[in-house]
Amino acid sequence: MSKVVVSAATQSLAHLPGMARHGSKPSRELPNNPEVTERFLSSLRSFEAATAYPSHQAYLGALHPRDMPDRPRATLQLPDAGRFGPDGEIMPEAEFLALMAAVDEFDLLSLDTEYARRFSETLAGHPMADRFDFDRIKAVADRGLSAEEPRGSLALHLPDGTLIGRVACPLMEDESLAASVMLENLVNKASGALATMRLLEDHDIDPDSIDYVLSCSEEAVGDRYQRGGGNMAKAIADAAGLQQASGADVKNFCAAPIPAMVFAGALVSSGVFNRVAVVAGGSLPKLGMKFQGHLKHDLPVMEDVVGGCAFLVEADDGVSPRIRLDTVGRHRIAAGGSNPQIMQALAVEPLERNGIKMTDVDDFATELHDPEITEPQGSGNVPERNYKMIGGLAARKGEITRAQIPEFAAARGMPGFSPTQGHLASSICYLPHAVRRLTSGEAQRVHLLAKGSLFLGRMSQQSDGMSVLLERNS
């Protein structure tokens, strides 16, 4: 089995306060309650506030999660925080709407002509402007916004309520092509393309050198006959200019990025492909998901960003962190579904099998949901629970004492910093940090663990998960 590495990784955020009302929870709750709607809209963050939020700066690589300021951080803003970080960028909504127009191949998006041209001019100043399809943006601007609202369309507004656009429903009789689904998929495609373009730009990667693309997003592209059966990977690859690539999607609820990494590693290790990119766009339905808890505690609506990620897997280059395919951990059906049983399968068994102690791992990365978002709604501190569990398993193995569990969790775990978009929070958000630390020698081993709740689909009572170890190249 040939050795494989993660040679580059990047991430992106798009700040979408105007679209926050189209998240699944707000879209169901706000229309029936004008008072709550007013509070929701008045609690949306500015782009400057979202950019300076410590968790977002950690997501962009400007600081390590362990170096974030002490809690509470919900309304904290870091001085001199930049839009661009070592690992990616946060894009304002105006530019992102123009980017959506640039990747829209079926005239799904209509924008007011004045706003479309203004957004296009703003996007033209972007460092990657030469990668964007401005002809398509111009066509959207020239088409403008019809005076009448087409049947089944979905209106788009600025945070102040100004109507700026609509998303069409291509076929009224097909609920899989409803305007809300088209918006979700366009946002996913655009955010995934942004992360992929950043991967190419920031790491000077020849687009034609990539053979295959795996998407591990949460969207469901399809039509009435094959709901969720589509291929976002190839759509993102096309939008990002990967003309020599093909692709397919990997679905596993929140856990999908780690199986996608393992599949990519296996494809390269076996010689099927030389370079495989793994990409993911963001999840529009999760915008504003916990807004009620935020409003209850007089906090901003903090789920106002969608994320994206992209990384490259290729043959061992002697420098980049290796993917230890012999350490893949899986949650077998017979393993049991409690959290300790899942963690035993993912965090303990694969290391034990390879003679590696848990104390030999520098960083464990698991469900890194930002607790500033989850706690106000009553979901607790998910990373903290997981790290205590992992520490408890290390104590049960006799590698540390019970008294050392808090120290183990603090040193080898980290505060949550990811938006509550499960596939991104499920360890992959830490990948750029891991690559940097493993390449520089700050760390020797990083263990990535992802979990997914299969029972949400009502087809299985099972959960699932997969883990894999990254190791410093030597």
Coordinates of C-alpha atoms in Angstrom, one line a residue, residues 26-430:
P26 CA -36.3 30.7 10.8
S27 CA -38.3 29.9 7.6
R28 CA -40.8 27.9 9.7
E29 CA -40.9 30.1 12.8
L30 CA -40.7 33.7 11.5
P31 CA -43.6 34.0 9.1
N32 CA -46.1 33.5 11.9
N33 CA -44.6 35.9 14.4
P34 CA -43.9 39.5 13.3
E35 CA -42.5 40.5 16.7
V36 CA -40.0 37.7 16.7
T37 CA -39.1 38.5 13.0
E38 CA -38.4 42.1 14.0
R39 CA -36.1 40.9 16.8
F40 CA -34.4 38.4 14.5
L41 CA -33.6 41.0 11.8
S42 CA -32.4 43.5 14.3
S43 CA -30.1 40.9 15.9
L44 CA -28.2 40.1 12.7
R45 CA -24.5 40.8 12.8
S46 CA -22.6 43.2 10.5
F47 CA -19.9 41.8 8.3
E48 CA -17.3 43.5 10.5
A49 CA -18.6 41.9 13.6
A50 CA -18.8 38.4 12.0
T51 CA -15.2 38.9 10.6
A52 CA -13.8 39.8 14.0
Y53 CA -15.6 37.0 15.9
P54 CA -12.8 34.9 17.4
S55 CA -14.2 31.5 16.3
H56 CA -14.3 32.7 12.7
Q57 CA -10.7 33.9 12.9
A58 CA -9.8 30.4 14.2
Y59 CA -11.7 28.9 11.3
L60 CA -9.6 31.0 8.9
G61 CA -6.4 30.0 10.6
A62 CA -5.5 33.4 12.1
L63 CA -5.1 31.8 15.5
H64 CA -5.2 28.3 16.9
P65 CA -8.5 27.4 18.7
R66 CA -6.6 27.0 22.0
D67 CA -5.4 30.6 21.6
M68 CA -8.9 32.1 21.4
P69 CA -9.7 34.6 24.2
D70 CA -11.4 33.2 27.3
R71 CA -15.2 32.8 27.2
P72 CA -17.7 34.3 26.8
R73 CA -16.8 35.1 23.2
A74 CA -20.3 35.5 21.6
T75 CA -20.0 39.3 21.3
L76 CA -16.2 39.6 21.5
Q77 CA -14.4 41.0 18.5
L78 CA -10.7 40.7 17.9
P79 CA -8.9 43.9 17.0
D80 CA -7.3 44.0 13.6
A81 CA -9.1 40.9 12.4
G82 CA -8.8 40.5 8.7
R83 CA -11.1 39.1 6.1
F84 CA -8.3 36.9 4.7
G85 CA -6.6 34.4 6.9
P86 CA -3.8 31.9 6.4
D87 CA -6.4 29.2 5.6
G88 CA -9.0 31.1 3.6
E89 CA -11.4 34.0 3.7
I90 CA -14.8 35.2 4.9
M91 CA -16.8 36.7 2.0
P92 CA -19.5 39.4 2.4
E93 CA -23.0 38.7 1.2
A94 CA -22.9 41.1 -1.7
E95 CA -19.9 39.4 -3.2
F96 CA -21.4 36.0 -2.5
L97 CA -24.6 36.8 -4.3
A98 CA -22.5 37.7 -7.4
L99 CA -20.6 34.5 -7.0
M100 CA -23.9 32.6 -6.9
A101 CA -24.8 34.3 -10.2
A102 CA -21.4 33.3 -11.6
V103 CA -22.0 29.5 -10.9
D104 CA -25.7 29.5 -11.9
E105 CA -26.0 27.6 -15.2
F106 CA -29.8 27.4 -15.4
D107 CA -31.0 31.0 -14.7
L108 CA -32.3 30.1 -11.3
L109 CA -31.2 33.4 -9.7
S110 CA -32.6 36.8 -10.6
L111 CA -31.1 40.0 -9.2
D112 CA -32.2 43.6 -9.3
T113 CA -30.1 45.1 -12.1
E114 CA -28.7 47.9 -10.0
Y115 CA -27.7 45.7 -7.1
A116 CA -26.3 43.0 -9.5
R117 CA -24.0 45.5 -11.1
R118 CA -23.0 46.9 -7.8
F119 CA -22.3 43.4 -6.4
S120 CA -20.3 42.5 -9.6
E121 CA -18.2 45.6 -9.3
T122 CA -17.4 44.7 -5.7
L123 CA -16.5 41.1 -6.7
A124 CA -14.2 42.4 -9.5
G125 CA -11.9 43.7 -6.8
H126 CA -11.4 40.2 -5.3
P127 CA -7.9 38.8 -5.5
M128 CA -9.3 35.8 -7.4
A129 CA -11.4 37.8 -9.8
D130 CA -9.9 36.1 -12.8
R131 CA -11.4 32.8 -11.7
F132 CA -15.0 34.2 -11.6
D133 CA -17.4 34.1 -14.6
F134 CA -18.3 37.8 -15.0
D135 CA -20.1 37.2 -18.3
R136 CA -22.7 35.1 -16.4
I137 CA -23.0 37.7 -13.7
K138 CA -23.6 40.4 -16.4
A139 CA -26.3 38.2 -17.9
V140 CA -28.1 38.1 -14.6
A141 CA -27.8 41.9 -14.2
D142 CA -29.1 42.5 -17.7
R143 CA -32.0 40.2 -17.1
G144 CA -33.0 42.1 -14.0
L145 CA -35.9 41.4 -11.7
S146 CA -39.4 41.0 -13.1
A147 CA -42.1 43.2 -11.7
E148 CA -44.3 40.2 -11.1
E149 CA -43.3 37.4 -8.8
P150 CA -43.1 34.2 -10.7
R151 CA -45.1 31.3 -9.4
G152 CA -43.2 29.2 -6.8
S153 CA -40.2 31.6 -6.6
L154 CA -38.4 32.6 -3.4
A155 CA -37.7 36.2 -2.6
L156 CA -34.2 37.4 -1.5
H157 CA -33.8 40.4 0.7
L158 CA -31.1 42.5 2.2
P159 CA -31.1 42.4 6.1
D160 CA -33.0 45.7 6.0
G161 CA -35.8 44.1 4.0
T162 CA -35.0 45.5 0.6
L163 CA -36.0 43.1 -2.2
I164 CA -32.9 42.4 -4.3
G165 CA -33.7 39.1 -6.0
R166 CA -35.5 35.8 -6.4
V167 CA -34.7 32.2 -6.9
A168 CA -36.9 30.4 -9.4
C169 CA -38.7 27.1 -9.1
P170 CA -37.8 25.2 -12.4
L171 CA -40.7 22.7 -12.1
M172 CA -43.7 23.4 -9.9
E173 CA -44.7 19.7 -9.8
D174 CA -41.3 18.5 -8.5
E175 CA -40.7 19.3 -4.8
S176 CA -37.0 18.3 -5.2
L177 CA -36.8 21.4 -7.5
A178 CA -38.6 23.8 -5.2
A179 CA -37.1 27.3 -5.1
S180 CA -36.0 26.7 -1.5
V181 CA -34.1 23.6 -2.6
M182 CA -32.5 25.5 -5.5
L183 CA -31.3 28.2 -3.1
E184 CA -29.8 25.6 -0.8
N185 CA -28.0 23.9 -3.7
L186 CA -26.8 27.2 -5.3
V187 CA -25.4 28.3 -1.9
N188 CA -23.7 24.9 -1.5
K189 CA -22.2 25.0 -5.0
A190 CA -20.9 28.6 -4.6
S191 CA -19.4 28.1 -1.2
G192 CA -17.8 24.8 -2.3
A193 CA -16.4 26.5 -5.4
L194 CA -15.0 29.3 -3.3
A195 CA -13.2 27.0 -1.0
T196 CA -11.9 25.0 -4.0
M197 CA -10.7 28.2 -5.8
R198 CA -8.9 29.2 -2.6
L199 CA -7.2 25.8 -2.6
L200 CA -5.9 26.4 -6.1
E201 CA -5.0 30.0 -5.5
D202 CA -3.3 29.8 -2.1
H203 CA -1.3 26.6 -2.9
D204 CA -0.4 27.3 -6.5
I205 CA -2.1 24.1 -7.7
D206 CA -2.6 23.5 -11.4
P207 CA -6.3 22.8 -11.9
D208 CA -5.6 20.3 -14.6
S209 CA -3.5 18.2 -12.3
I210 CA -6.5 17.1 -10.3
D211 CA -8.0 13.8 -11.5
Y212 CA -11.0 13.4 -9.3
V213 CA -13.2 15.3 -6.8
L214 CA -15.2 14.0 -3.9
S215 CA -17.8 16.2 -2.3
C216 CA -18.8 15.5 1.3
S217 CA -21.5 18.3 1.6
E218 CA -24.9 17.8 3.2
E219 CA -27.1 19.0 0.3
A220 CA -29.4 16.7 -1.7
V221 CA -29.1 17.4 -5.4
G222 CA -31.6 15.5 -7.6
D223 CA -35.2 15.5 -9.0
R224 CA -38.4 13.6 -8.1
Y225 CA -37.1 10.3 -9.4
Q226 CA -33.7 10.4 -7.7
R227 CA -33.9 12.8 -4.7
G228 CA -30.4 13.3 -3.4
G229 CA -28.9 11.2 -6.2
G230 CA -27.0 14.1 -7.9
N231 CA -23.4 15.0 -8.1
M232 CA -22.3 18.2 -6.4
A233 CA -18.6 17.2 -6.7
K234 CA -18.6 17.6 -10.5
A235 CA -20.6 20.8 -10.4
I236 CA -18.1 22.4 -8.0
A237 CA -15.2 21.0 -10.0
D238 CA -16.6 22.6 -13.1
A239 CA -17.3 26.0 -11.4
A240 CA -13.7 26.0 -10.0
G241 CA -12.1 25.3 -13.4
L242 CA -11.0 21.7 -12.8
Q243 CA -11.5 20.7 -16.4
Q244 CA -9.6 17.4 -16.3
A245 CA -11.4 16.1 -13.2
S246 CA -14.5 14.0 -12.7
G247 CA -16.2 13.4 -9.4
A248 CA -18.9 11.9 -7.1
D249 CA -20.5 12.6 -3.8
V250 CA -20.0 10.9 -0.4
K251 CA -23.0 11.0 1.9
N252 CA -22.8 10.0 5.6
F253 CA -24.7 12.8 7.4
C254 CA -22.1 14.8 9.5
A255 CA -19.5 12.1 9.3
A256 CA -18.9 12.3 5.5
P257 CA -15.6 14.3 5.3
I258 CA -13.5 11.6 7.0
P259 CA -14.8 8.7 4.8
A260 CA -14.2 11.1 1.9
M261 CA -10.6 11.5 3.0
V262 CA -10.1 7.8 3.4
F263 CA -11.7 7.1 0.0
A264 CA -9.4 9.7 -1.6
G265 CA -6.4 8.2 0.1
A266 CA -7.4 4.7 -1.0
L267 CA -7.8 5.9 -4.6
V268 CA -4.4 7.5 -4.7
S269 CA -2.7 4.6 -2.7
S270 CA -4.1 2.1 -5.2
G271 CA -2.9 4.1 -8.2
V272 CA -6.3 4.7 -9.6
F273 CA -5.8 8.5 -9.5
N274 CA -2.8 10.7 -8.8
R275 CA -4.5 13.7 -7.2
V276 CA -7.9 13.7 -5.5
A277 CA -9.5 16.9 -4.1
V278 CA -12.1 16.6 -1.4
V279 CA -14.5 19.5 -1.2
A280 CA -17.6 20.6 0.7
G281 CA -19.9 23.6 0.6
G282 CA -22.0 25.0 3.3
S283 CA -25.5 24.2 4.6
L284 CA -28.1 27.0 4.1
P285 CA -30.8 25.1 6.1
K286 CA -28.7 25.4 9.3
L287 CA -28.6 29.2 9.2
G288 CA -30.4 30.5 12.3
M289 CA -30.9 27.0 13.5
K290 CA -30.6 28.0 17.2
F291 CA -31.7 31.6 16.9
Q292 CA -34.4 31.3 19.6
G293 CA -31.8 30.6 22.3
H294 CA -29.7 33.5 21.0
L295 CA -32.6 35.9 21.2
K296 CA -33.6 34.6 24.6
H297 CA -30.2 35.5 25.9
D298 CA -29.9 38.9 24.1
L299 CA -27.2 37.6 21.8
P300 CA -26.8 38.2 18.1
V301 CA -28.1 35.6 15.6
M302 CA -24.8 33.8 15.4
E303 CA -25.6 31.2 12.8
D304 CA -25.2 33.7 9.9
V305 CA -22.4 32.1 8.0
V306 CA -22.0 29.1 5.7
G307 CA -18.7 27.4 5.5
G308 CA -16.7 25.5 2.9
C309 CA -13.5 23.4 2.8
A310 CA -11.3 21.8 0.2
F311 CA -8.1 19.7 0.5
L312 CA -5.8 17.8 -1.7
V313 CA -4.8 14.1 -1.3
E314 CA -1.8 12.8 -3.3
A315 CA 1.1 10.4 -3.3
D316 CA 3.7 10.9 -0.5
D317 CA 5.8 13.9 -1.3
G318 CA 8.2 13.4 1.7
V319 CA 7.0 16.6 3.4
S320 CA 3.2 16.8 3.9
P321 CA 1.4 14.9 6.7
R322 CA 0.7 11.3 5.9
I323 CA -2.8 9.7 6.1
R324 CA -2.3 6.5 8.0
L325 CA -4.8 4.3 6.2
D326 CA -3.9 1.4 8.5
T327 CA -5.4 3.4 11.4
V328 CA -8.9 3.9 10.0
G329 CA -11.4 3.4 12.7
R330 CA -15.0 2.5 11.9
H331 CA -18.2 2.2 13.9
R332 CA -19.3 -1.3 13.3
I333 CA -23.0 -2.1 13.5
A334 CA -22.4 -4.5 16.4
A335 CA -20.3 -1.9 18.4
G336 CA -23.3 -0.3 20.1
G337 CA -24.7 3.2 19.8
S338 CA -23.9 4.9 23.1
N339 CA -21.3 7.7 23.0
P340 CA -18.7 5.7 25.0
Q341 CA -19.1 2.8 22.6
I342 CA -18.7 5.0 19.5
M343 CA -15.7 6.7 21.0
Q344 CA -14.2 3.3 21.9
A345 CA -14.5 2.3 18.2
L346 CA -13.2 5.5 16.8
A347 CA -10.7 6.9 19.4
V348 CA -9.3 3.8 21.0
E349 CA -9.5 0.7 18.9
P350 CA -7.6 1.9 15.8
L351 CA -4.7 3.3 17.9
E352 CA -4.6 0.2 20.0
R353 CA -4.5 -2.0 16.9
N354 CA -1.4 -0.2 15.7
G355 CA 0.4 0.0 19.1
I356 CA -0.1 3.7 19.5
K357 CA -1.0 5.1 22.9
M358 CA -3.7 7.8 23.2
T359 CA -1.0 9.9 24.9
D360 CA 1.1 9.6 21.7
V361 CA -1.5 11.8 19.9
D362 CA -1.0 15.5 20.1
D363 CA -4.4 16.7 18.9
F364 CA -7.8 14.9 18.9
A365 CA -10.3 16.7 16.6
T366 CA -13.9 15.6 16.8
E367 CA -17.3 17.5 16.9
L368 CA -15.9 21.0 17.2
H369 CA -19.2 22.9 17.3
D370 CA -18.8 26.4 18.7
P371 CA -20.3 26.3 22.3
E372 CA -21.1 30.0 22.1
I373 CA -23.8 28.9 19.5
T374 CA -25.0 25.7 21.1
E375 CA -25.2 26.4 24.8
P376 CA -27.8 29.2 24.7
Q377 CA -30.3 26.8 23.0
G378 CA -29.6 24.1 25.6
S379 CA -27.4 21.8 23.5
G380 CA -24.4 22.1 25.8
N381 CA -20.7 22.1 25.1
V382 CA -20.3 19.3 22.6
P383 CA -16.5 19.3 22.3
E384 CA -16.0 19.5 26.0
R385 CA -18.2 16.4 26.5
N386 CA -16.3 14.5 23.9
Y387 CA -12.9 15.4 25.2
K388 CA -13.9 14.3 28.7
M389 CA -15.1 11.1 27.2
I390 CA -11.8 10.5 25.3
G391 CA -9.8 11.4 28.4
G392 CA -12.0 8.9 30.4
L393 CA -11.1 6.2 27.9
A394 CA -7.4 7.0 28.2
A395 CA -7.8 6.7 32.0
R396 CA -9.6 3.4 31.7
K397 CA -6.6 2.1 29.6
G398 CA -4.3 3.2 32.4
E399 CA -2.4 5.7 30.3
I400 CA -3.4 8.6 32.6
T401 CA -5.0 8.8 36.0
R402 CA -8.6 10.0 36.5
A403 CA -7.2 13.2 38.0
Q404 CA -5.4 13.9 34.8
I405 CA -8.5 13.8 32.6
P406 CA -9.0 17.6 32.6
E407 CA -5.3 18.2 31.8
F408 CA -5.5 15.6 29.0
A409 CA -8.7 17.2 27.5
A410 CA -7.1 20.7 27.7
A411 CA -3.8 19.7 26.1
R412 CA -5.0 17.3 23.4
G413 CA -8.5 18.7 22.9
M414 CA -9.5 22.2 22.0
P415 CA -12.5 24.7 22.3
G416 CA -15.1 24.3 19.6
F417 CA -14.9 27.0 16.9
S418 CA -16.8 25.7 13.9
P419 CA -20.2 27.0 12.6
T420 CA -22.9 24.5 13.5
Q421 CA -22.8 22.9 10.0
G422 CA -22.3 19.3 11.1
H423 CA -20.1 18.0 8.3
L424 CA -17.6 20.9 8.8
A425 CA -17.7 20.8 12.6
S426 CA -17.1 17.0 12.5
S427 CA -13.3 17.4 12.7
I428 CA -12.5 18.5 9.2
C429 CA -12.6 22.1 10.2
Y430 CA -9.3 21.4 12.1

